[in-house]
Every structure is written in structure tokens, then in C-alpha cells.
Coordinates of C-alpha atoms in Angstrom, one line a residue:
M1 CA 125.4 -69.6 -234.5
L2 CA 122.5 -68.4 -232.4
T3 CA 119.3 -70.4 -232.1
N4 CA 115.9 -68.8 -232.4
F5 CA 115.6 -69.1 -228.6
S6 CA 118.9 -67.2 -228.2
K7 CA 117.8 -64.6 -230.6
W8 CA 114.7 -64.0 -228.5
M9 CA 116.7 -63.9 -225.3
I10 CA 119.0 -61.2 -226.8
Y11 CA 115.9 -59.4 -228.0
T12 CA 114.3 -59.6 -224.5
A13 CA 117.5 -58.4 -222.9
S14 CA 117.6 -55.3 -225.1
Y15 CA 114.7 -54.0 -223.1
I16 CA 116.5 -54.2 -219.8
V17 CA 116.3 -50.4 -219.3
L18 CA 112.5 -50.4 -220.0
Y19 CA 111.5 -53.0 -217.4
P20 CA 112.5 -51.0 -214.3
I21 CA 110.9 -47.9 -215.8
L22 CA 107.7 -49.7 -216.2
I23 CA 107.8 -51.1 -212.7
I24 CA 108.4 -47.5 -211.3
K25 CA 105.6 -46.2 -213.5
I26 CA 103.2 -48.8 -212.1
L27 CA 104.2 -48.2 -208.5
F28 CA 104.0 -44.4 -208.7
S29 CA 100.9 -44.1 -210.9
A30 CA 98.2 -41.7 -209.6
R31 CA 95.2 -42.9 -207.8
E32 CA 91.7 -41.3 -207.6
E33 CA 91.5 -41.7 -203.9
D34 CA 93.6 -39.5 -201.7
V35 CA 96.0 -41.9 -199.8
A36 CA 99.5 -41.6 -198.4
F37 CA 102.5 -42.2 -200.6
I38 CA 103.4 -45.6 -199.2
E39 CA 99.8 -46.8 -199.2
K40 CA 99.6 -45.7 -202.9
M41 CA 102.6 -47.8 -203.8
R42 CA 101.2 -50.8 -201.8
L43 CA 97.8 -50.5 -203.6
N44 CA 99.4 -50.2 -207.0
F45 CA 101.6 -53.2 -206.3
S46 CA 98.7 -55.3 -205.2
E47 CA 96.6 -54.3 -208.3
S48 CA 99.5 -55.1 -210.7
R49 CA 101.3 -57.8 -209.0
E50 CA 101.4 -60.3 -211.9
I51 CA 102.7 -57.6 -214.3
I52 CA 105.4 -56.6 -211.8
F53 CA 106.5 -60.2 -211.4
V54 CA 106.7 -60.7 -215.1
L55 CA 108.7 -57.6 -215.5
L56 CA 111.0 -58.7 -212.7
G57 CA 111.4 -62.0 -214.4
F58 CA 112.4 -60.2 -217.6
I59 CA 115.1 -58.3 -215.6
V60 CA 116.5 -61.6 -214.3
I61 CA 116.6 -63.1 -217.8
S62 CA 118.1 -59.9 -219.2
A63 CA 120.8 -59.9 -216.6
L64 CA 121.7 -63.6 -217.3
V65 CA 121.9 -62.9 -221.1
I66 CA 124.1 -59.9 -220.5
F67 CA 126.4 -62.1 -218.3
I68 CA 126.6 -64.7 -220.9
L69 CA 127.3 -62.2 -223.7
R70 CA 130.1 -60.6 -221.7
K71 CA 131.7 -64.1 -221.3
V72 CA 131.5 -65.4 -224.9
S73 CA 134.4 -67.5 -226.2
P74 CA 135.7 -67.1 -229.7
N75 CA 134.8 -69.8 -232.3
S76 CA 136.1 -68.2 -235.5
R77 CA 138.3 -65.5 -236.8
C78 CA 137.4 -62.4 -238.8
K79 CA 139.8 -61.6 -241.6
A80 CA 138.1 -58.9 -243.5
L81 CA 138.8 -55.2 -242.7
L82 CA 136.2 -52.9 -241.4
K83 CA 134.6 -50.4 -243.9
N84 CA 132.5 -48.2 -241.8
N85 CA 130.8 -47.7 -238.5
V86 CA 127.1 -48.4 -238.8
T87 CA 126.1 -48.1 -235.2
Y88 CA 123.3 -45.7 -236.3
E89 CA 121.4 -48.6 -237.8
V90 CA 120.4 -49.6 -234.3
A91 CA 118.2 -46.6 -234.1
S92 CA 115.5 -48.4 -236.1
F93 CA 115.2 -50.7 -233.2
L94 CA 114.6 -47.9 -230.8
L95 CA 111.3 -46.9 -232.3
P96 CA 109.2 -49.6 -230.5
Y97 CA 111.5 -49.1 -227.5
I98 CA 110.6 -45.4 -227.2
I99 CA 107.0 -46.0 -228.0
S100 CA 106.8 -48.4 -225.1
I101 CA 108.4 -46.0 -222.6
F102 CA 106.2 -43.0 -223.4
T103 CA 102.8 -44.4 -224.5
I104 CA 102.1 -47.5 -222.4
D105 CA 98.9 -46.9 -220.4
L106 CA 98.6 -48.7 -217.2
N107 CA 95.4 -50.6 -218.2
W108 CA 95.0 -53.9 -219.9
Y109 CA 94.4 -52.4 -223.3
G110 CA 97.8 -50.5 -223.1
W111 CA 99.6 -53.6 -222.0
V112 CA 98.1 -55.7 -224.8
I113 CA 99.0 -53.2 -227.5
N114 CA 102.5 -52.9 -226.3
A115 CA 102.8 -56.7 -226.0
V116 CA 101.7 -57.1 -229.6
I117 CA 104.1 -54.5 -230.8
Y118 CA 106.9 -56.2 -228.7
I119 CA 106.0 -59.7 -230.2
L120 CA 105.6 -58.5 -233.8
F121 CA 108.9 -56.7 -233.8
G122 CA 110.6 -59.7 -232.2
I123 CA 109.2 -62.0 -234.9
V124 CA 110.4 -59.6 -237.6
M125 CA 113.8 -59.4 -236.0
M126 CA 114.1 -63.2 -235.7
Y127 CA 112.9 -64.1 -239.2
A128 CA 114.8 -61.2 -240.9
D129 CA 117.9 -62.3 -239.0
I130 CA 118.6 -58.7 -237.8
V131 CA 119.9 -59.5 -234.4
H132 CA 122.6 -56.8 -235.0
L133 CA 119.9 -54.2 -234.4
C134 CA 119.3 -55.1 -230.8
P135 CA 120.8 -52.3 -228.6
I136 CA 122.0 -54.7 -226.0
F137 CA 125.4 -54.8 -227.6
I138 CA 125.5 -51.0 -227.6
F139 CA 124.7 -51.1 -223.9
L140 CA 127.7 -53.5 -223.4
G141 CA 130.0 -51.0 -225.1
F142 CA 130.3 -52.5 -228.6
K143 CA 130.2 -50.5 -231.8
L144 CA 128.6 -52.0 -235.0
Y145 CA 130.7 -52.1 -238.2
K146 CA 130.4 -53.4 -241.7
D147 CA 133.4 -55.2 -243.0
S148 CA 134.7 -55.4 -246.7
N149 CA 132.4 -58.5 -247.2
D150 CA 129.3 -56.5 -246.0
N151 CA 129.1 -58.6 -242.9
Y152 CA 128.3 -57.0 -239.5
I153 CA 130.9 -57.1 -236.7
Y154 CA 130.4 -55.8 -233.1
S155 CA 133.7 -54.7 -231.6
K156 CA 134.9 -52.7 -228.6
L157 CA 137.8 -51.5 -230.7
S158 CA 137.7 -48.5 -233.0
K159 CA 137.7 -49.1 -236.8
E160 CA 141.4 -48.1 -236.9
Q161 CA 142.5 -50.3 -234.0
Y162 CA 140.5 -53.3 -235.4
N163 CA 142.0 -52.9 -238.9
L164 CA 145.5 -52.5 -237.6
L165 CA 145.2 -55.6 -235.4
C166 CA 143.6 -57.5 -238.3
I167 CA 146.6 -56.6 -240.6
E168 CA 149.1 -57.6 -237.9
Q169 CA 147.6 -61.0 -237.3
N170 CA 147.6 -63.1 -240.5
D171 CA 144.8 -65.4 -239.4
G172 CA 142.4 -62.6 -238.5
I173 CA 140.8 -61.5 -235.1
E174 CA 139.1 -63.8 -232.7
S175 CA 135.4 -63.6 -232.8
K176 CA 132.2 -65.3 -232.0
T177 CA 129.9 -66.1 -235.0
L178 CA 126.4 -65.1 -233.9
T179 CA 124.6 -65.4 -237.3
G180 CA 125.6 -65.9 -240.9
H181 CA 126.3 -62.2 -241.3
L182 CA 127.1 -61.1 -237.7
S183 CA 130.2 -61.7 -235.5
L184 CA 131.1 -60.4 -232.1
S185 CA 134.8 -59.5 -231.8
T186 CA 136.1 -61.0 -228.5
V187 CA 139.2 -58.7 -228.5
K188 CA 138.4 -56.0 -226.0
K189 CA 141.8 -54.1 -225.7
F190 CA 144.2 -53.0 -228.3

């Protein structure tokens, strides 16, 4: 089962696409004075060095989390058949994600507002135990399903492939239990 720290790391890794976009936005932001392109980037970097280093740190953390998630070992078996694909539920996570990309201003007020949104949504995600909404799993090629017990399962297999394999194997399909209601199928090929 995931610890609260692990949930925060998965949540942080879910923003891996956002971090480079924000760095590019910082480096290429317009300036009032007329300077050459390289000079503009150098000035923007020197004015926002701390933020860029924090974003680079988040990229490194996210890459480590992705590496670990790709190498998870099974610790249980799922025996229930899949009912339906609910990958669309991840869309509710994307609201603060999209807001961050398009609305962040490159001033301290904009950074503070977006940091508050990021932290509040992370707290809700952690306490509501809705790790299954983090799109990092979608980025890794998993689909989100609900099984016949109303538990969530991330799998790279289609619903039909998963159910067929589950029926063929009497003891279920190898998986990694992430939370009480979320498992990650470690079977990658049919």
C-alpha cells in the first residue's frame, strides 16, 4: 500500500509535462527592454533562477517516480473481472493541470495562486484516497477500469484481454496493490 509520501510523489510526477512548459514560458517571456534573444533568455533565467531550479527538481523527482512505477513488482492477485473502462474519470484531475498551463502569470502572485491550487488539490487527492485520478498512469500507457467489486485497476491490457486472462488463471492476475481500492496490473502483454 502506498504511504502518504508515495501518494504525493505520484501526484507530483503527474505534472511532469507541465514543468518543462513552465521553464520554457519563463525563459521566453517578453521583456520591456529591447534585447537580443539570448540576452533575454539569460536575463529571464537570472531573475527566476530559484523557480527554474525548483521546477528542474520536480522533473528529476518525476522521472524517478516514473522509473519506479515502470518497475513495480506484484504483491497480490486480482480475481475480479473488469466491468467497464473508466479512464474518463481522470479528466477531473486535468482541471488544475490545464489551469496551471494557461493561466500562470510570471509574477509572484501568479506563482502563489498556482502553488495554493496545486497543494489544495494534492491534499484532497491524498485524503480522499483518489490516487487513481493522477494521469501519470495514463502517460505510462495504462487504462483505468472498474472491476465487479467496484475497485479500480490500472492495466495495459484491454478489458477483454484482462478478463480472458483472469478466467484462464484460477488464482487471478498478478498486480500491485496501491491503495485499498486501487491495483496496478503488472501483466503488460497478452
